[in-house]
Amino acid sequence: MSALRLPSVVAGKTLTEVISMRVNGKPCRTIWPLSDAAVAVIDQRCLPHQFKTVELTNVAEAAAAIENMTVRGAPLIGATAAYGMALAMRADCSDAAVASAADLLQQTRPTAVNLLWALSRMRSRLLALPSSERLQAAWQEAAALCEEDVALNEKIGQQGLALIEACYQKTGRTVNVLTHCNAGWLGTVDWGTALAPIYQAADAGIPVHVWVDETRPRNQGASLSCWELGQHGVAHTLLPDNAGGHLMQHGQVDMVIVGCDRTARNGDVCNKIGTYLKALAAHDNSVPFYVALPSPTIDWQITDGVKDIPIEQRSADEVLTVTGLLAGEESKLATVQIAPAETAAANYGFDVTPARLVTALITERGICDASEAGLLSLFPEQAHE
Ligand code: MRU
């Protein structure tokens, strides 16, 4: 069934030219179809210690991969859900199967709106077709959605590069960017959102250094951002989550760039828990605070992000334990308890940074104020809603 595979040459370019990110020097994406029977993803729970890929062969496996965070990051959650719909069509292409696959995938994680966006796109595409055409269309639509994600993120990188370049022109020294969680290529199909400008700056020869928040409780900064920045050869330093404010007070942060899981119509932005505290510290120290997001991350229906964006609450175990490589062992991962057993723990996955604390939003169409007027200046087609 090779007709359903992604082409190895896209728009006249080889795969090496098309894929920007590398693992041990080899081009790699976070998700790719193996045939019309399976989709491969990187198991992000094992990074940075082990690089493993996992094959998803049905919709239940795709849903589980999102839920257990084998894959994570708003755009990649959407991409995985789209392929989950394609996997579902292998078993049954009826209207009922489309609806039940979308329901299953939708229940996996509540905060990133890219999931709802991808499912609604897949549902509309499939239900508009006779069931005999749905299988092939689902694979093509999922592949198209992934290609679009790459193109959007590359454009975000170009937009954000201008900000880093301007800072470099002004100071003439290494630009220090602080980031939170992982909004790099591992959270997308390729390039990343917050890290895309950094990769493009580094590729353009601008000296750039990244302060990476560890991002408790799951440590996506330490395990994922540090790993991918290292793979790309970008200078970076890992920080405990609570160090950013101190560095800002001492002039060691030129700008903050973070990603986003849902942007409200009024410019409020929801991202990994702890982002809000960094925005407060940035505001207090006049450090520009930028949020990078592709348009599928905008929820045009929500007008007050703090009030209305659903915040995922996760298992207390993630707060009460830490997982890492066992000291002295080459490949043994271990989970250790860090608080007295039976300690109550709260685990809110995300927080909302009010628009007033955001210097600007970096989108694929340009950079704008974090406000409804700012967003509509770039996306005027949403004015009617
Ligand atoms: O819980 P996660 O790891 O899915 O959270 C990810 C983030 O908060 C990212 O910053 C966001 O999804 C942007 S990814 C390009």
Short mmCIF file of N, CA and C in Angstrom, two decimals, residues 29-146:
data_model
loop_
_atom_site.label_atom_id
_atom_site.label_comp_id
_atom_site.label_asym_id
_atom_site.label_seq_id
_atom_site.Cartn_x
_atom_site.Cartn_y
_atom_site.Cartn_z
N ARG A 29 11.75 13.16 12.46
CA ARG A 29 10.56 13.86 12.92
C ARG A 29 10.01 13.14 14.14
N THR A 30 8.99 13.73 14.75
CA THR A 30 8.44 13.11 15.95
C THR A 30 7.39 12.06 15.63
N ILE A 31 6.85 12.11 14.40
CA ILE A 31 5.79 11.17 14.03
C ILE A 31 5.88 10.93 12.54
N TRP A 32 5.74 9.67 12.11
CA TRP A 32 5.78 9.40 10.68
C TRP A 32 5.04 8.09 10.40
N PRO A 33 4.32 8.04 9.26
CA PRO A 33 3.58 6.82 8.93
C PRO A 33 4.55 5.76 8.42
N LEU A 34 4.33 4.52 8.83
CA LEU A 34 5.18 3.43 8.35
C LEU A 34 4.55 2.78 7.12
N SER A 35 3.23 2.86 7.05
CA SER A 35 2.46 2.29 5.94
C SER A 35 1.04 2.73 6.24
N ASP A 36 0.05 2.11 5.63
CA ASP A 36 -1.31 2.46 6.03
C ASP A 36 -1.73 1.62 7.23
N ALA A 37 -0.76 0.96 7.87
CA ALA A 37 -1.10 0.07 8.99
C ALA A 37 -0.51 0.52 10.31
N ALA A 38 0.40 1.47 10.29
CA ALA A 38 1.05 1.86 11.54
C ALA A 38 1.66 3.26 11.43
N VAL A 39 1.84 3.84 12.60
CA VAL A 39 2.46 5.16 12.70
C VAL A 39 3.57 5.03 13.75
N ALA A 40 4.72 5.60 13.46
CA ALA A 40 5.82 5.54 14.43
C ALA A 40 5.93 6.88 15.15
N VAL A 41 6.21 6.80 16.44
CA VAL A 41 6.47 8.01 17.24
C VAL A 41 7.69 7.75 18.11
N ILE A 42 8.30 8.85 18.56
CA ILE A 42 9.39 8.72 19.52
C ILE A 42 8.77 8.59 20.91
N ASP A 43 9.24 7.63 21.69
CA ASP A 43 8.73 7.50 23.06
C ASP A 43 9.45 8.54 23.92
N GLN A 44 8.76 9.68 24.15
CA GLN A 44 9.40 10.81 24.83
C GLN A 44 9.57 10.56 26.32
N ARG A 45 8.95 9.51 26.84
CA ARG A 45 9.10 9.21 28.27
C ARG A 45 10.50 8.67 28.55
N CYS A 46 11.17 8.19 27.52
CA CYS A 46 12.49 7.59 27.74
C CYS A 46 13.64 8.58 27.54
N LEU A 47 13.36 9.70 26.90
CA LEU A 47 14.42 10.68 26.66
C LEU A 47 14.77 11.39 27.97
N PRO A 48 16.01 11.81 28.14
CA PRO A 48 17.11 11.82 27.18
C PRO A 48 17.97 10.56 27.24
N HIS A 49 17.56 9.62 28.10
CA HIS A 49 18.46 8.50 28.38
C HIS A 49 18.42 7.43 27.31
N GLN A 50 17.23 7.23 26.73
CA GLN A 50 17.09 6.20 25.69
C GLN A 50 16.30 6.79 24.53
N PHE A 51 16.75 6.53 23.30
CA PHE A 51 15.98 6.94 22.13
C PHE A 51 15.25 5.72 21.60
N LYS A 52 13.92 5.70 21.84
CA LYS A 52 13.14 4.53 21.43
C LYS A 52 12.00 5.02 20.56
N THR A 53 11.61 4.24 19.57
CA THR A 53 10.40 4.56 18.84
C THR A 53 9.35 3.49 19.12
N VAL A 54 8.10 3.89 18.99
CA VAL A 54 6.98 3.01 19.28
C VAL A 54 6.07 3.00 18.06
N GLU A 55 5.51 1.84 17.73
CA GLU A 55 4.55 1.77 16.63
C GLU A 55 3.13 1.79 17.17
N LEU A 56 2.32 2.67 16.60
CA LEU A 56 0.90 2.71 16.96
C LEU A 56 0.14 2.04 15.84
N THR A 57 -0.69 1.06 16.18
CA THR A 57 -1.35 0.29 15.12
C THR A 57 -2.88 0.40 15.14
N ASN A 58 -3.42 1.02 16.20
CA ASN A 58 -4.88 1.22 16.22
C ASN A 58 -5.20 2.47 17.02
N VAL A 59 -6.45 2.86 16.99
CA VAL A 59 -6.83 4.13 17.62
C VAL A 59 -6.64 4.09 19.13
N ALA A 60 -6.85 2.93 19.74
CA ALA A 60 -6.67 2.83 21.19
C ALA A 60 -5.21 3.09 21.57
N GLU A 61 -4.30 2.57 20.75
CA GLU A 61 -2.88 2.82 21.04
C GLU A 61 -2.52 4.29 20.84
N ALA A 62 -3.12 4.92 19.84
CA ALA A 62 -2.86 6.35 19.62
C ALA A 62 -3.37 7.16 20.81
N ALA A 63 -4.58 6.82 21.28
CA ALA A 63 -5.15 7.53 22.43
C ALA A 63 -4.28 7.32 23.67
N ALA A 64 -3.83 6.09 23.88
CA ALA A 64 -2.99 5.80 25.05
C ALA A 64 -1.67 6.57 24.96
N ALA A 65 -1.11 6.67 23.76
CA ALA A 65 0.18 7.38 23.60
C ALA A 65 0.04 8.85 23.97
N ILE A 66 -1.11 9.43 23.68
CA ILE A 66 -1.33 10.84 24.06
C ILE A 66 -1.54 10.92 25.58
N GLU A 67 -2.36 10.04 26.08
CA GLU A 67 -2.72 10.09 27.50
C GLU A 67 -1.52 9.81 28.42
N ASN A 68 -0.70 8.82 28.04
CA ASN A 68 0.42 8.48 28.94
C ASN A 68 1.68 9.28 28.60
N MET A 69 1.55 10.20 27.68
CA MET A 69 2.61 11.15 27.32
C MET A 69 3.83 10.51 26.65
N THR A 70 3.59 9.40 25.95
CA THR A 70 4.60 8.92 25.01
C THR A 70 4.87 10.05 24.02
N VAL A 71 3.78 10.69 23.57
CA VAL A 71 3.88 11.93 22.79
C VAL A 71 3.22 13.03 23.60
N ARG A 72 3.72 14.26 23.45
CA ARG A 72 3.13 15.38 24.19
C ARG A 72 3.50 16.66 23.45
N GLY A 73 3.02 17.79 23.95
CA GLY A 73 3.21 19.05 23.24
C GLY A 73 1.99 19.27 22.35
N ALA A 74 1.42 20.46 22.43
CA ALA A 74 0.12 20.71 21.79
C ALA A 74 0.07 20.32 20.30
N PRO A 75 0.99 20.79 19.46
CA PRO A 75 0.87 20.43 18.05
C PRO A 75 1.03 18.93 17.79
N LEU A 76 1.92 18.29 18.55
CA LEU A 76 2.12 16.85 18.33
C LEU A 76 0.92 16.04 18.83
N ILE A 77 0.27 16.50 19.87
CA ILE A 77 -0.95 15.83 20.32
C ILE A 77 -1.98 15.86 19.19
N GLY A 78 -2.12 17.02 18.53
CA GLY A 78 -3.05 17.13 17.40
C GLY A 78 -2.66 16.21 16.26
N ALA A 79 -1.37 16.18 15.94
CA ALA A 79 -0.90 15.33 14.83
C ALA A 79 -1.15 13.85 15.13
N THR A 80 -0.91 13.46 16.37
CA THR A 80 -1.10 12.05 16.75
C THR A 80 -2.59 11.68 16.70
N ALA A 81 -3.43 12.62 17.12
CA ALA A 81 -4.87 12.37 17.06
C ALA A 81 -5.32 12.21 15.61
N ALA A 82 -4.75 13.01 14.72
CA ALA A 82 -5.12 12.90 13.30
C ALA A 82 -4.75 11.51 12.77
N TYR A 83 -3.56 11.05 13.08
CA TYR A 83 -3.18 9.69 12.66
C TYR A 83 -4.00 8.63 13.40
N GLY A 84 -4.40 8.94 14.63
CA GLY A 84 -5.28 8.02 15.36
C GLY A 84 -6.58 7.80 14.60
N MET A 85 -7.11 8.87 14.01
CA MET A 85 -8.33 8.75 13.20
C MET A 85 -8.06 7.87 11.98
N ALA A 86 -6.89 8.05 11.38
CA ALA A 86 -6.55 7.23 10.21
C ALA A 86 -6.44 5.76 10.60
N LEU A 87 -5.84 5.50 11.76
CA LEU A 87 -5.74 4.11 12.23
C LEU A 87 -7.13 3.53 12.49
N ALA A 88 -8.02 4.36 13.01
CA ALA A 88 -9.39 3.88 13.30
C ALA A 88 -10.09 3.47 12.00
N MET A 89 -9.81 4.19 10.92
CA MET A 89 -10.49 3.91 9.65
C MET A 89 -10.07 2.55 9.07
N ARG A 90 -8.94 2.03 9.54
CA ARG A 90 -8.52 0.70 9.06
C ARG A 90 -9.52 -0.36 9.49
N ALA A 91 -10.12 -0.15 10.66
CA ALA A 91 -11.03 -1.17 11.19
C ALA A 91 -12.45 -0.95 10.73
N ASP A 92 -12.85 0.32 10.57
CA ASP A 92 -14.26 0.61 10.31
C ASP A 92 -14.36 2.05 9.81
N CYS A 93 -15.00 2.24 8.68
CA CYS A 93 -15.10 3.58 8.10
C CYS A 93 -16.50 4.18 8.23
N SER A 94 -17.34 3.60 9.07
CA SER A 94 -18.72 4.08 9.19
C SER A 94 -18.75 5.44 9.92
N ASP A 95 -19.90 6.12 9.82
CA ASP A 95 -20.09 7.38 10.56
C ASP A 95 -19.89 7.14 12.06
N ALA A 96 -20.43 6.02 12.54
CA ALA A 96 -20.33 5.73 13.98
C ALA A 96 -18.87 5.54 14.40
N ALA A 97 -18.08 4.92 13.52
CA ALA A 97 -16.67 4.70 13.85
C ALA A 97 -15.91 6.03 13.88
N VAL A 98 -16.24 6.92 12.96
CA VAL A 98 -15.60 8.25 12.96
C VAL A 98 -15.91 8.94 14.29
N ALA A 99 -17.18 8.90 14.69
CA ALA A 99 -17.59 9.59 15.93
C ALA A 99 -16.93 8.95 17.15
N SER A 100 -16.91 7.62 17.21
CA SER A 100 -16.38 7.02 18.45
C SER A 100 -14.86 7.16 18.52
N ALA A 101 -14.17 7.13 17.38
CA ALA A 101 -12.71 7.35 17.42
C ALA A 101 -12.41 8.77 17.89
N ALA A 102 -13.15 9.73 17.36
CA ALA A 102 -12.92 11.13 17.76
C ALA A 102 -13.21 11.31 19.25
N ASP A 103 -14.27 10.67 19.74
CA ASP A 103 -14.59 10.78 21.17
C ASP A 103 -13.48 10.21 22.04
N LEU A 104 -12.99 9.05 21.65
CA LEU A 104 -11.92 8.40 22.42
C LEU A 104 -10.68 9.29 22.48
N LEU A 105 -10.30 9.83 21.33
CA LEU A 105 -9.09 10.66 21.27
C LEU A 105 -9.28 11.97 22.02
N GLN A 106 -10.49 12.50 21.94
CA GLN A 106 -10.76 13.80 22.58
C GLN A 106 -10.65 13.73 24.10
N GLN A 107 -10.91 12.54 24.65
CA GLN A 107 -10.90 12.42 26.12
C GLN A 107 -9.49 12.30 26.72
N THR A 108 -8.46 12.29 25.87
CA THR A 108 -7.13 11.97 26.39
C THR A 108 -6.53 13.08 27.24
N ARG A 109 -6.51 14.32 26.72
CA ARG A 109 -5.95 15.44 27.48
C ARG A 109 -6.81 16.68 27.21
N PRO A 110 -7.13 17.44 28.24
CA PRO A 110 -8.13 18.50 28.06
C PRO A 110 -7.63 19.89 27.66
N THR A 111 -6.35 20.18 27.83
CA THR A 111 -5.96 21.59 27.74
C THR A 111 -5.57 22.05 26.33
N ALA A 112 -4.73 21.29 25.64
CA ALA A 112 -4.25 21.73 24.33
C ALA A 112 -5.40 21.71 23.31
N VAL A 113 -5.72 22.88 22.77
CA VAL A 113 -6.86 22.97 21.86
C VAL A 113 -6.52 22.38 20.49
N ASN A 114 -5.25 22.18 20.22
CA ASN A 114 -4.84 21.56 18.94
C ASN A 114 -5.48 20.18 18.77
N LEU A 115 -5.74 19.51 19.89
CA LEU A 115 -6.38 18.19 19.83
C LEU A 115 -7.79 18.33 19.25
N LEU A 116 -8.56 19.27 19.78
CA LEU A 116 -9.92 19.47 19.29
C LEU A 116 -9.90 19.94 17.84
N TRP A 117 -8.96 20.82 17.55
CA TRP A 117 -8.84 21.37 16.19
C TRP A 117 -8.56 20.24 15.19
N ALA A 118 -7.61 19.37 15.52
CA ALA A 118 -7.24 18.29 14.59
C ALA A 118 -8.40 17.30 14.42
N LEU A 119 -9.08 17.01 15.53
CA LEU A 119 -10.20 16.05 15.44
C LEU A 119 -11.35 16.63 14.64
N SER A 120 -11.62 17.91 14.82
CA SER A 120 -12.72 18.51 14.08
C SER A 120 -12.38 18.55 12.59
N ARG A 121 -11.12 18.83 12.27
CA ARG A 121 -10.70 18.83 10.86
C ARG A 121 -10.84 17.44 10.24
N MET A 122 -10.39 16.43 10.97
CA MET A 122 -10.47 15.05 10.45
C MET A 122 -11.92 14.61 10.30
N ARG A 123 -12.73 14.93 11.32
CA ARG A 123 -14.14 14.55 11.29
C ARG A 123 -14.84 15.17 10.08
N SER A 124 -14.64 16.47 9.86
CA SER A 124 -15.32 17.13 8.74
C SER A 124 -14.88 16.53 7.41
N ARG A 125 -13.58 16.30 7.29
CA ARG A 125 -13.06 15.74 6.03
C ARG A 125 -13.68 14.36 5.77
N LEU A 126 -13.70 13.53 6.80
CA LEU A 126 -14.14 12.14 6.60
C LEU A 126 -15.65 12.06 6.38
N LEU A 127 -16.40 12.80 7.15
CA LEU A 127 -17.86 12.69 7.04
C LEU A 127 -18.39 13.27 5.73
N ALA A 128 -17.55 14.08 5.08
CA ALA A 128 -17.97 14.65 3.79
C ALA A 128 -17.80 13.64 2.65
N LEU A 129 -17.18 12.50 2.95
CA LEU A 129 -16.88 11.52 1.90
C LEU A 129 -17.72 10.26 2.08
N PRO A 130 -17.95 9.51 0.99
CA PRO A 130 -18.55 8.18 1.18
C PRO A 130 -17.57 7.29 1.95
N SER A 131 -18.10 6.33 2.69
CA SER A 131 -17.22 5.56 3.58
C SER A 131 -16.13 4.81 2.80
N SER A 132 -16.39 4.48 1.54
CA SER A 132 -15.37 3.75 0.76
C SER A 132 -14.11 4.59 0.51
N GLU A 133 -14.22 5.90 0.63
CA GLU A 133 -13.05 6.76 0.36
C GLU A 133 -12.37 7.24 1.64
N ARG A 134 -12.93 6.87 2.76
CA ARG A 134 -12.44 7.49 4.01
C ARG A 134 -11.05 7.01 4.44
N LEU A 135 -10.74 5.75 4.22
CA LEU A 135 -9.45 5.23 4.69
C LEU A 135 -8.30 6.00 4.06
N GLN A 136 -8.31 6.05 2.75
CA GLN A 136 -7.21 6.74 2.05
C GLN A 136 -7.20 8.24 2.39
N ALA A 137 -8.40 8.84 2.45
CA ALA A 137 -8.48 10.28 2.74
C ALA A 137 -7.94 10.58 4.14
N ALA A 138 -8.19 9.68 5.09
CA ALA A 138 -7.74 9.93 6.47
C ALA A 138 -6.22 9.97 6.54
N TRP A 139 -5.57 9.03 5.85
CA TRP A 139 -4.09 9.03 5.87
C TRP A 139 -3.54 10.27 5.17
N GLN A 140 -4.19 10.64 4.08
CA GLN A 140 -3.71 11.83 3.36
C GLN A 140 -3.92 13.10 4.18
N GLU A 141 -5.06 13.17 4.86
CA GLU A 141 -5.34 14.38 5.65
C GLU A 141 -4.39 14.48 6.84
N ALA A 142 -4.13 13.36 7.49
CA ALA A 142 -3.21 13.38 8.64
C ALA A 142 -1.81 13.80 8.18
N ALA A 143 -1.39 13.27 7.03
CA ALA A 143 -0.06 13.65 6.50
C ALA A 143 -0.03 15.14 6.15
N ALA A 144 -1.13 15.63 5.57
CA ALA A 144 -1.18 17.05 5.18
C ALA A 144 -1.13 17.94 6.43
N LEU A 145 -1.86 17.52 7.47
CA LEU A 145 -1.87 18.29 8.72
C LEU A 145 -0.45 18.38 9.30
N CYS A 146 0.28 17.27 9.21
CA CYS A 146 1.66 17.26 9.74
C CYS A 146 2.55 18.18 8.91
#
